[in-house]
PDB file of N, CA and C in Angstrom:
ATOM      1  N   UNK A   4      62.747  -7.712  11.490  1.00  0.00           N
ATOM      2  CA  UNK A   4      64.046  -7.214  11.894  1.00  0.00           C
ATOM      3  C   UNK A   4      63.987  -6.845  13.369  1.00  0.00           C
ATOM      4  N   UNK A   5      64.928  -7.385  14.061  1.00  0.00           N
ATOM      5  CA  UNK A   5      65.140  -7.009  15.569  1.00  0.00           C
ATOM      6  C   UNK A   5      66.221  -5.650  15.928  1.00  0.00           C
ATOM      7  N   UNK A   6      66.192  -4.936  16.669  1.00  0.00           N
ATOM      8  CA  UNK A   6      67.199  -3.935  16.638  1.00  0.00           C
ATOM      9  C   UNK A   6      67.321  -3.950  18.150  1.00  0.00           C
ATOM     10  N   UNK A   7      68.769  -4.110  18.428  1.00  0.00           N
ATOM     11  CA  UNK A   7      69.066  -4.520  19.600  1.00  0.00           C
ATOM     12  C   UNK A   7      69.906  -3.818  19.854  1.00  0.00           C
ATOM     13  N   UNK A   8      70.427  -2.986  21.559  1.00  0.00           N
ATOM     14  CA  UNK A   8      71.249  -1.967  22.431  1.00  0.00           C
ATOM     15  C   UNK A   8      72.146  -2.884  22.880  1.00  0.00           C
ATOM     16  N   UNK A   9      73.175  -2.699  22.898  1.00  0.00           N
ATOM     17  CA  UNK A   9      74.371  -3.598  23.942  1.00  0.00           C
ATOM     18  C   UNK A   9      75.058  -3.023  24.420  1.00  0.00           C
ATOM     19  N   UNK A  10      75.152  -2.560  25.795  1.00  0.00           N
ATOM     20  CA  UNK A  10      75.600  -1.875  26.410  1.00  0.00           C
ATOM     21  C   UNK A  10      76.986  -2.669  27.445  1.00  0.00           C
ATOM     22  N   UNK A  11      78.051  -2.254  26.692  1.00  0.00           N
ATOM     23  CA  UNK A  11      79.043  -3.448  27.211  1.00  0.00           C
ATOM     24  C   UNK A  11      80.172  -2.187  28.155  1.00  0.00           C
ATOM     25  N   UNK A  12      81.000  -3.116  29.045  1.00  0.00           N
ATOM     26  CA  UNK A  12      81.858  -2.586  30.103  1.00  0.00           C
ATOM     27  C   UNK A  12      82.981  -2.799  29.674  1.00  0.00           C
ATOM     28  N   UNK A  13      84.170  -2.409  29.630  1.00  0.00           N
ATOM     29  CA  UNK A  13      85.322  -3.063  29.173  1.00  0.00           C
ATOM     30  C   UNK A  13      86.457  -2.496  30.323  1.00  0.00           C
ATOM     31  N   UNK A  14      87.596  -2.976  29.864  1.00  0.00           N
ATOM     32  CA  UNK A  14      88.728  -2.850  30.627  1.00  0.00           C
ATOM     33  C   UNK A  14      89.317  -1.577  29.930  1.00  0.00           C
ATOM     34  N   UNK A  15      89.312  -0.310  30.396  1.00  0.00           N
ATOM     35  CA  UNK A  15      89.236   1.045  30.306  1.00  0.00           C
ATOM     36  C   UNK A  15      90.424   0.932  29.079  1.00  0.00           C
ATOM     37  N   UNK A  16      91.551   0.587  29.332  1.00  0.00           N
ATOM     38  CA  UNK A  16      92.734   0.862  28.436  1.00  0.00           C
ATOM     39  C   UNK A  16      92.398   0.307  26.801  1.00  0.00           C
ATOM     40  N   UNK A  17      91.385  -0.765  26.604  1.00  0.00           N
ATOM     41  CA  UNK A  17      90.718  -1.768  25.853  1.00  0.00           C
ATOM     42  C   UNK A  17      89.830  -0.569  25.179  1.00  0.00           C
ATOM     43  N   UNK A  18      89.071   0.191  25.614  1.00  0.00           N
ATOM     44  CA  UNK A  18      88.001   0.802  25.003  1.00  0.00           C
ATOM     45  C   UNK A  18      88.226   0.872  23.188  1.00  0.00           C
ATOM     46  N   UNK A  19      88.988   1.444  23.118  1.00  0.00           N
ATOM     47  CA  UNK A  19      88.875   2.492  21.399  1.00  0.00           C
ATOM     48  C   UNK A  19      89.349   0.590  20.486  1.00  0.00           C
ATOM     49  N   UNK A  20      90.220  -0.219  21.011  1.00  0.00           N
ATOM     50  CA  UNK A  20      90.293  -1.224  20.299  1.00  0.00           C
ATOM     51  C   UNK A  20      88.922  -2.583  20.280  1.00  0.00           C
ATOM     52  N   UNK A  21      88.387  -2.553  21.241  1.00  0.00           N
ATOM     53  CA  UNK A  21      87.001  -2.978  21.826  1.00  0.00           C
ATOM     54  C   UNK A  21      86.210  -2.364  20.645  1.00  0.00           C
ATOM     55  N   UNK A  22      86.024  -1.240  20.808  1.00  0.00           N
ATOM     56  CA  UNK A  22      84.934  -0.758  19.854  1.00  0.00           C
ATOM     57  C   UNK A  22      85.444  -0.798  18.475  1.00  0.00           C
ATOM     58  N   UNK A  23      86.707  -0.809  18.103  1.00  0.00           N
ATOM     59  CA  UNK A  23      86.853  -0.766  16.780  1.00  0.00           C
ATOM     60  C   UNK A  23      86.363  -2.575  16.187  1.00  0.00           C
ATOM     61  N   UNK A  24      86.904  -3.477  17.560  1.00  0.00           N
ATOM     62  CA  UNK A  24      86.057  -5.247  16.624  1.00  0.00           C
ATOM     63  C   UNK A  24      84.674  -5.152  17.105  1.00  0.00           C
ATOM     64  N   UNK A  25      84.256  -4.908  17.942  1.00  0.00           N
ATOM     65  CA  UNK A  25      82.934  -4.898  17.487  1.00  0.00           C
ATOM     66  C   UNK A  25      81.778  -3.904  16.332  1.00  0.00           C
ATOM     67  N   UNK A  26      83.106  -3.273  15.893  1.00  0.00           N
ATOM     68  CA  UNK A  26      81.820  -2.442  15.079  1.00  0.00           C
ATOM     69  C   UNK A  26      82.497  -3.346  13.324  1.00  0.00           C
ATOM     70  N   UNK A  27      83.212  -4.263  13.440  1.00  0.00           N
ATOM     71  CA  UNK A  27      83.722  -5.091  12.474  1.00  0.00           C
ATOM     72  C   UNK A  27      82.702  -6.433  12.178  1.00  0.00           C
ATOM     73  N   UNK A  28      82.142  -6.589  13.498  1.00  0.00           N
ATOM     74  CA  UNK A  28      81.223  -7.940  13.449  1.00  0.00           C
ATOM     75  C   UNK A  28      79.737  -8.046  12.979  1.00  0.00           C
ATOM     76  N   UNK A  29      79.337  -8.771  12.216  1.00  0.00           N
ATOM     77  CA  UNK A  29      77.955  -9.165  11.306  1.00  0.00           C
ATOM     78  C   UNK A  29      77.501  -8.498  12.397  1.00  0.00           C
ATOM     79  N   UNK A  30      75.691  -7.943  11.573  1.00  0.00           N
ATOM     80  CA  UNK A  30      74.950  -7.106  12.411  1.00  0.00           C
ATOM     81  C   UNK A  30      75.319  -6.049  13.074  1.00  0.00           C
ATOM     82  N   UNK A  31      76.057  -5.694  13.182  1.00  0.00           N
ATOM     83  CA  UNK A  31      76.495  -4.424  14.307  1.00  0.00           C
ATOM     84  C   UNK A  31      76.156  -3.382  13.046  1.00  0.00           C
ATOM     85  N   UNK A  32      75.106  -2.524  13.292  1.00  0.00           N
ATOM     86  CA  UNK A  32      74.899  -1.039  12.503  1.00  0.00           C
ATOM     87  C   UNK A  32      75.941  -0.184  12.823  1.00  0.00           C
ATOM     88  N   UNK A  33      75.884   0.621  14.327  1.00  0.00           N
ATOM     89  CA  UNK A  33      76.481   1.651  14.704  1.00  0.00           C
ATOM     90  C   UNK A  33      77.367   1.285  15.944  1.00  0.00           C
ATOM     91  N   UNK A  34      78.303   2.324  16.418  1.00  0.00           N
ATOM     92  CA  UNK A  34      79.345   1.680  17.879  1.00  0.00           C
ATOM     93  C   UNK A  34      79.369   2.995  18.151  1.00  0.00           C
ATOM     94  N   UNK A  35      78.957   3.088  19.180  1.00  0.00           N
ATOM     95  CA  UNK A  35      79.735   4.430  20.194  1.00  0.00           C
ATOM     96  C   UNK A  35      80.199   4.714  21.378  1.00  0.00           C
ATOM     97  N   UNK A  36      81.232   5.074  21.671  1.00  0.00           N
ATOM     98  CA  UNK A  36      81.741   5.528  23.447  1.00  0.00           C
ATOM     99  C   UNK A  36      81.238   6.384  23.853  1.00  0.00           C
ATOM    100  N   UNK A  37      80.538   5.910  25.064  1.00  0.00           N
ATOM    101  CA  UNK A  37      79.940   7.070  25.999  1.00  0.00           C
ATOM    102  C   UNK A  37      79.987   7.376  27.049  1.00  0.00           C
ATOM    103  N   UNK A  38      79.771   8.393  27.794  1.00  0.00           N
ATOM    104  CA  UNK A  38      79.866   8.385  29.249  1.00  0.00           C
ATOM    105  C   UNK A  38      78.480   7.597  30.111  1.00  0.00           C
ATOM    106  N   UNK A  39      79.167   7.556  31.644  1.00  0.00           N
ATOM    107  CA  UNK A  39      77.860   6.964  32.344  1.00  0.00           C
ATOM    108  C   UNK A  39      78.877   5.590  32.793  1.00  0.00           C
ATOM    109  N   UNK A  40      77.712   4.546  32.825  1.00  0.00           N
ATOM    110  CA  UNK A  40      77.815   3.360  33.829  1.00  0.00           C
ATOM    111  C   UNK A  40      78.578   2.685  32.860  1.00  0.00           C
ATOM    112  N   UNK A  41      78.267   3.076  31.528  1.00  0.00           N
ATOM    113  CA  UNK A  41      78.897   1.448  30.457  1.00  0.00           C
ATOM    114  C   UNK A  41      79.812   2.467  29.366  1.00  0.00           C
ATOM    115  N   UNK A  42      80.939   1.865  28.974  1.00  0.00           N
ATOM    116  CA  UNK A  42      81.829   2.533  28.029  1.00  0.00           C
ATOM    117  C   UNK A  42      81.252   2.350  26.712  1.00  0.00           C
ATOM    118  N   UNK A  43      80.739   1.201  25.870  1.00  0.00           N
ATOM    119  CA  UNK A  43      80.282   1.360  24.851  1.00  0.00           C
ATOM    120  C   UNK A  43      78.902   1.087  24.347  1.00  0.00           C
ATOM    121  N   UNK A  44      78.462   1.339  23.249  1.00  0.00           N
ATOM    122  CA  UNK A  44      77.267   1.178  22.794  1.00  0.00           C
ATOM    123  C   UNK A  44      76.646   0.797  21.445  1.00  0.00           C
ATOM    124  N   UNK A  45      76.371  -0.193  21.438  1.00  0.00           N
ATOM    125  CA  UNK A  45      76.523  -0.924  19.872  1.00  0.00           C
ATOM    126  C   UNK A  45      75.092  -1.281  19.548  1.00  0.00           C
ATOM    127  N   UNK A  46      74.722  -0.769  18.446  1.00  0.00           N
ATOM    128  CA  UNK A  46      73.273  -0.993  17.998  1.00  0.00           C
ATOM    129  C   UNK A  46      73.952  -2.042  16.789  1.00  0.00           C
ATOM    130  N   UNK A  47      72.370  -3.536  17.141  1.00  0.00           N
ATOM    131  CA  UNK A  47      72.182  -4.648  16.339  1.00  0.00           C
ATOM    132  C   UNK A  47      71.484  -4.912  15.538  1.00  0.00           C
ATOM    133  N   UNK A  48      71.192  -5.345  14.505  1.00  0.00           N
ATOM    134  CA  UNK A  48      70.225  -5.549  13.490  1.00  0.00           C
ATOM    135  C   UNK A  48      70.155  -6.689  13.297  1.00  0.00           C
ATOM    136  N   UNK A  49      69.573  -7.246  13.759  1.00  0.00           N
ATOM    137  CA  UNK A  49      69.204  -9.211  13.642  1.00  0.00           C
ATOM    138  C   UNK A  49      68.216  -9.167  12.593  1.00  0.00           C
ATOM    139  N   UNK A  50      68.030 -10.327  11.818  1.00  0.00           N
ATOM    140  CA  UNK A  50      66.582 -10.968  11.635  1.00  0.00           C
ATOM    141  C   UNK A  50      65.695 -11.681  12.597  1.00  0.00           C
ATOM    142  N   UNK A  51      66.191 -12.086  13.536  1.00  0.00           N
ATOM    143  CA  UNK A  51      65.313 -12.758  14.218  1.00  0.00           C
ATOM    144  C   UNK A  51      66.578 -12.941  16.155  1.00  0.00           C
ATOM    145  N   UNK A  52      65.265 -13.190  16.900  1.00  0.00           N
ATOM    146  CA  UNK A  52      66.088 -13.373  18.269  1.00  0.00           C
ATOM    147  C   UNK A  52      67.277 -14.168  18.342  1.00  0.00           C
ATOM    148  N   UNK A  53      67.498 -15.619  17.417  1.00  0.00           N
ATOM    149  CA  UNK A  53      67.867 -16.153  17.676  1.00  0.00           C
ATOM    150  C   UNK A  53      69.557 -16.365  17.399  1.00  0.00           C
ATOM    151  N   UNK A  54      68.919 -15.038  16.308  1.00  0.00           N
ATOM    152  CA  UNK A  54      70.429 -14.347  16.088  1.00  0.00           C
ATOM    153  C   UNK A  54      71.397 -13.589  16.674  1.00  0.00           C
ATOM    154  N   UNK A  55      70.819 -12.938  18.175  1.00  0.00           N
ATOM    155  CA  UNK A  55      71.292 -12.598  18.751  1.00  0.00           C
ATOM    156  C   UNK A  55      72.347 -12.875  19.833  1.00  0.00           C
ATOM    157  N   UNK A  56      71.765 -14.748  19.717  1.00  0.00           N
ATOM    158  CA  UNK A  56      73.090 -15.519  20.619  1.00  0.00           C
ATOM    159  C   UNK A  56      74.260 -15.572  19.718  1.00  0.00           C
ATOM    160  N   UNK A  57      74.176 -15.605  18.835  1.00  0.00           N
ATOM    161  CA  UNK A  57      75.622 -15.347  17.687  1.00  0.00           C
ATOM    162  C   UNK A  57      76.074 -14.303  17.974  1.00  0.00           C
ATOM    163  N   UNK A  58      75.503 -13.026  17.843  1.00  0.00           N
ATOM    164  CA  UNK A  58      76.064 -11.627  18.047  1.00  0.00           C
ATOM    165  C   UNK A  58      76.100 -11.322  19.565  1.00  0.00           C
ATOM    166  N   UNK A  59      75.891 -11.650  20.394  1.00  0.00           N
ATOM    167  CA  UNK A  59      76.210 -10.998  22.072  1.00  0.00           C
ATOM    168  C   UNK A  59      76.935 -11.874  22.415  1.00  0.00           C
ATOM    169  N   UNK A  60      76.543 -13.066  23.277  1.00  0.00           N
ATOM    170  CA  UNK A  60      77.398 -13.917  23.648  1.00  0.00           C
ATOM    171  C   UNK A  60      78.467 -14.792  23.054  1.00  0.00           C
ATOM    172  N   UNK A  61      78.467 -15.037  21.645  1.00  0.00           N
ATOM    173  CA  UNK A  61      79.191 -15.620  20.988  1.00  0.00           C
ATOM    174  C   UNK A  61      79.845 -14.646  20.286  1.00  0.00           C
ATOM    175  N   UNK A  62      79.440 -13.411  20.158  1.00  0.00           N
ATOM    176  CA  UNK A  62      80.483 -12.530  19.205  1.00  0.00           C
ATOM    177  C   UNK A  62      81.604 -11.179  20.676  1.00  0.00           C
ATOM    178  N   UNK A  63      80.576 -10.443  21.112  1.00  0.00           N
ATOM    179  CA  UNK A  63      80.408  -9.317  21.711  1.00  0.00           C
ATOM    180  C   UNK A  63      80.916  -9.618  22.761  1.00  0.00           C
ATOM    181  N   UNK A  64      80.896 -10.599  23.411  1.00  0.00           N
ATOM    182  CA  UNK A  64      81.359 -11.274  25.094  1.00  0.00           C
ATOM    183  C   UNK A  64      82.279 -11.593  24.930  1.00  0.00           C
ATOM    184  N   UNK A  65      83.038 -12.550  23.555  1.00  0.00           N
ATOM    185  CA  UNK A  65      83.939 -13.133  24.130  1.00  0.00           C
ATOM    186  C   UNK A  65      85.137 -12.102  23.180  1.00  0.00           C
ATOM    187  N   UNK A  66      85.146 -10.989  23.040  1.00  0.00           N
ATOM    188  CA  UNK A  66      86.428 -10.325  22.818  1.00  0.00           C
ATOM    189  C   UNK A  66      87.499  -9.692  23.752  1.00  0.00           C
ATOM    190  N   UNK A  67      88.142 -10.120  23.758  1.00  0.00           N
ATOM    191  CA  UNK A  67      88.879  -9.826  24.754  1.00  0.00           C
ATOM    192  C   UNK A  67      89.212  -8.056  25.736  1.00  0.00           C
ATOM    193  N   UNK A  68      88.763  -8.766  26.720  1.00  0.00           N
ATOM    194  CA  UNK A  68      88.701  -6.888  27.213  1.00  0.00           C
ATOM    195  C   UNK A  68      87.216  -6.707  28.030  1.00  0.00           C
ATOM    196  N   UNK A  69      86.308  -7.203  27.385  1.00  0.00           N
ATOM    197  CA  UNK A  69      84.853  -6.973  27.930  1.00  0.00           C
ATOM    198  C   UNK A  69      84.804  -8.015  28.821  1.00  0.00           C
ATOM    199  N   UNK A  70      84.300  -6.655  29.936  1.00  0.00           N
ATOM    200  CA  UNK A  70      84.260  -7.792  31.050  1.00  0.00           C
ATOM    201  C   UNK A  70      82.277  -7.759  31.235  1.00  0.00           C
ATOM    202  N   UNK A  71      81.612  -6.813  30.639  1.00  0.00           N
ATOM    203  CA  UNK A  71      80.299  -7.197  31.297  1.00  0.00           C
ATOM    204  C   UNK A  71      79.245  -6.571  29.496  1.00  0.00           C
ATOM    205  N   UNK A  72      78.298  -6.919  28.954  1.00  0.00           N
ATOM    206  CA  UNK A  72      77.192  -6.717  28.739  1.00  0.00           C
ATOM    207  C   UNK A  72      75.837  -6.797  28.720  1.00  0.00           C
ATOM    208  N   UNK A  73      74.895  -5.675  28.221  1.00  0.00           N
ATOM    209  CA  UNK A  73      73.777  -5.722  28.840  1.00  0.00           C
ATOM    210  C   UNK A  73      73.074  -5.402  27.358  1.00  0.00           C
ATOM    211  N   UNK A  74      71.984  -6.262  27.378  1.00  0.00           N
ATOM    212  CA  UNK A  74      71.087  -6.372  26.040  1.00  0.00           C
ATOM    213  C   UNK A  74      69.697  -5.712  26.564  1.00  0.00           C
ATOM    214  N   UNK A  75      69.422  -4.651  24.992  1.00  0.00           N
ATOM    215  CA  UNK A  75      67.933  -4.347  25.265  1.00  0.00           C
ATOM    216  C   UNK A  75      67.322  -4.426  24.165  1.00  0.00           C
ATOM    217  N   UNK A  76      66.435  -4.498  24.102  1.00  0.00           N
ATOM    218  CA  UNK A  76      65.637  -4.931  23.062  1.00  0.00           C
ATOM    219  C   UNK A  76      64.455  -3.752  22.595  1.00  0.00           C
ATOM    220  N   UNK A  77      64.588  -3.225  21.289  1.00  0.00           N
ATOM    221  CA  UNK A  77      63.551  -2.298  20.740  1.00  0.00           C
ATOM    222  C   UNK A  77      62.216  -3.159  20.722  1.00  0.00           C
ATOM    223  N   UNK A  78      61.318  -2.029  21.154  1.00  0.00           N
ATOM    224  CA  UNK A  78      59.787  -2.510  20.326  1.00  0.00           C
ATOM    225  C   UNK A  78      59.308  -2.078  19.155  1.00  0.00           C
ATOM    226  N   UNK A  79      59.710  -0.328  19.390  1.00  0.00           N
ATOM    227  CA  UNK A  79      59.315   0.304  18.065  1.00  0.00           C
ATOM    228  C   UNK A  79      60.066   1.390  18.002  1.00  0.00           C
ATOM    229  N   UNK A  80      60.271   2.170  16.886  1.00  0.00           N
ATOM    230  CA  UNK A  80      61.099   2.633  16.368  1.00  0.00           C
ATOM    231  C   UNK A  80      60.092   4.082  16.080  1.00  0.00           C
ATOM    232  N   UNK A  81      60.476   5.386  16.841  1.00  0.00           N
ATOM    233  CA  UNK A  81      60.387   6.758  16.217  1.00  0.00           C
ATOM    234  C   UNK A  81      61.163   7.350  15.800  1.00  0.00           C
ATOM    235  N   UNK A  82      60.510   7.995  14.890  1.00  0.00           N
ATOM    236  CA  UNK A  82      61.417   9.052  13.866  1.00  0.00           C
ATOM    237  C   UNK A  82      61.123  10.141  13.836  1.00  0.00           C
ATOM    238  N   UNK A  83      61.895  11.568  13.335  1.00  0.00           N
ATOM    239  CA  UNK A  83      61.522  12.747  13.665  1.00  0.00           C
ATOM    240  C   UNK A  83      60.392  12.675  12.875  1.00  0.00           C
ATOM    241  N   UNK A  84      59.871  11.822  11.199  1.00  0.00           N
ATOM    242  CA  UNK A  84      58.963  12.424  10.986  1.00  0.00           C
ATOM    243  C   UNK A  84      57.420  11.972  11.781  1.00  0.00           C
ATOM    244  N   UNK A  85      57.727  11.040  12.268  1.00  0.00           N
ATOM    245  CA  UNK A  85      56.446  10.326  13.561  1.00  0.00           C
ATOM    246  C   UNK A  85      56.278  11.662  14.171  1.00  0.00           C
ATOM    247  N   UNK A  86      57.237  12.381  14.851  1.00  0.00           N
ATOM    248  CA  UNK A  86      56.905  13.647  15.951  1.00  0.00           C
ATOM    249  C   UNK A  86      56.197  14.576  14.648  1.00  0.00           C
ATOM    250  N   UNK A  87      56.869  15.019  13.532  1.00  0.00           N
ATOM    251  CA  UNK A  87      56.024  16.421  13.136  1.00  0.00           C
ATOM    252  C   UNK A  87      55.052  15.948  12.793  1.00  0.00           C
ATOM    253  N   UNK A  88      54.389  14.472  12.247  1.00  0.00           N
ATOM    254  CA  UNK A  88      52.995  14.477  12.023  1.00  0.00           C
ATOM    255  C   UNK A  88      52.007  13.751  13.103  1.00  0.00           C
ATOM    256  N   UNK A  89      52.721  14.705  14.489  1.00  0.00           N
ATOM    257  CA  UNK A  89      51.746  14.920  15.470  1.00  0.00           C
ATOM    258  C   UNK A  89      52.080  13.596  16.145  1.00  0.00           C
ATOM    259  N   UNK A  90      52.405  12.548  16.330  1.00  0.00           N
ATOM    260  CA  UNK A  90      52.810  11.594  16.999  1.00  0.00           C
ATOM    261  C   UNK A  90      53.029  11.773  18.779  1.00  0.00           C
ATOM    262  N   UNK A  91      52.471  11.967  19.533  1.00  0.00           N
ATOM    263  CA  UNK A  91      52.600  12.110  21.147  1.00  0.00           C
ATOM    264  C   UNK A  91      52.887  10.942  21.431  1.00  0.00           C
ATOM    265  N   UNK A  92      54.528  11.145  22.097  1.00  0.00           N
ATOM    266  CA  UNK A  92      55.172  10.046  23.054  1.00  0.00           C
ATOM    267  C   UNK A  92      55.076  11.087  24.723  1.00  0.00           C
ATOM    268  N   UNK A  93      54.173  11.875  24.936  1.00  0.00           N
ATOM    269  CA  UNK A  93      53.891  12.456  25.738  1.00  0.00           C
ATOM    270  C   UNK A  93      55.059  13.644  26.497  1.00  0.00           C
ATOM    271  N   UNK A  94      55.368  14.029  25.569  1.00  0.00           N
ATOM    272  CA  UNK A  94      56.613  15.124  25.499  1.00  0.00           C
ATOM    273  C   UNK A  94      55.549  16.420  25.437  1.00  0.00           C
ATOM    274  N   UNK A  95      55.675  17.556  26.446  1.00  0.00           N
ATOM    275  CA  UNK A  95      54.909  18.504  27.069  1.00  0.00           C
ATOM    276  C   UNK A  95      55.476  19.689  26.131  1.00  0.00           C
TER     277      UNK A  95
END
């Protein structure tokens, strides 16, 4: 399983309808508006990379309104219970 960030830009007035189709489309787990550089934020759940040209560029890009996204890609995944059984991601 791949779990993928998409950090997309949209045309400000677009936002709340933007996020409501993409959180409608295969793979999309979660959608949220946030502040900062990019208006929304959509976590992916692929099986594999190649699924991801279906879901970004072929799903996520071409809805109308988004003018820019940006893909990141998980390696690994922590959880609170990783931190209480001692897990150091080097947090002081």
């Amino acid at each position: 399983m791949v779990t993928a960030f998409v950090f997309i830009t949209c045309e400000p007035q677009r936002i709340s309808d933007i996020a409501q189709e993409v959180a409608e489309l295969p793979n999309v787990a979660e959608v949220y508006s946030v502040t900062g550089d990019y208006d929304i934020i959509a976590v992916l759940r692929v099986n594999d990379y190649e699924s991801l040209d279906e879901a970004v560029p072929g799903g996520i890009a071409r809805i109308a309104g988004v003018r820019h996204t940006t893909t990141v890609l998980a390696f690994r995944r922590y959880s609170r219970r990783d931190l209480e059984a001692g897990f150091d991601i080097g947090l002081s």
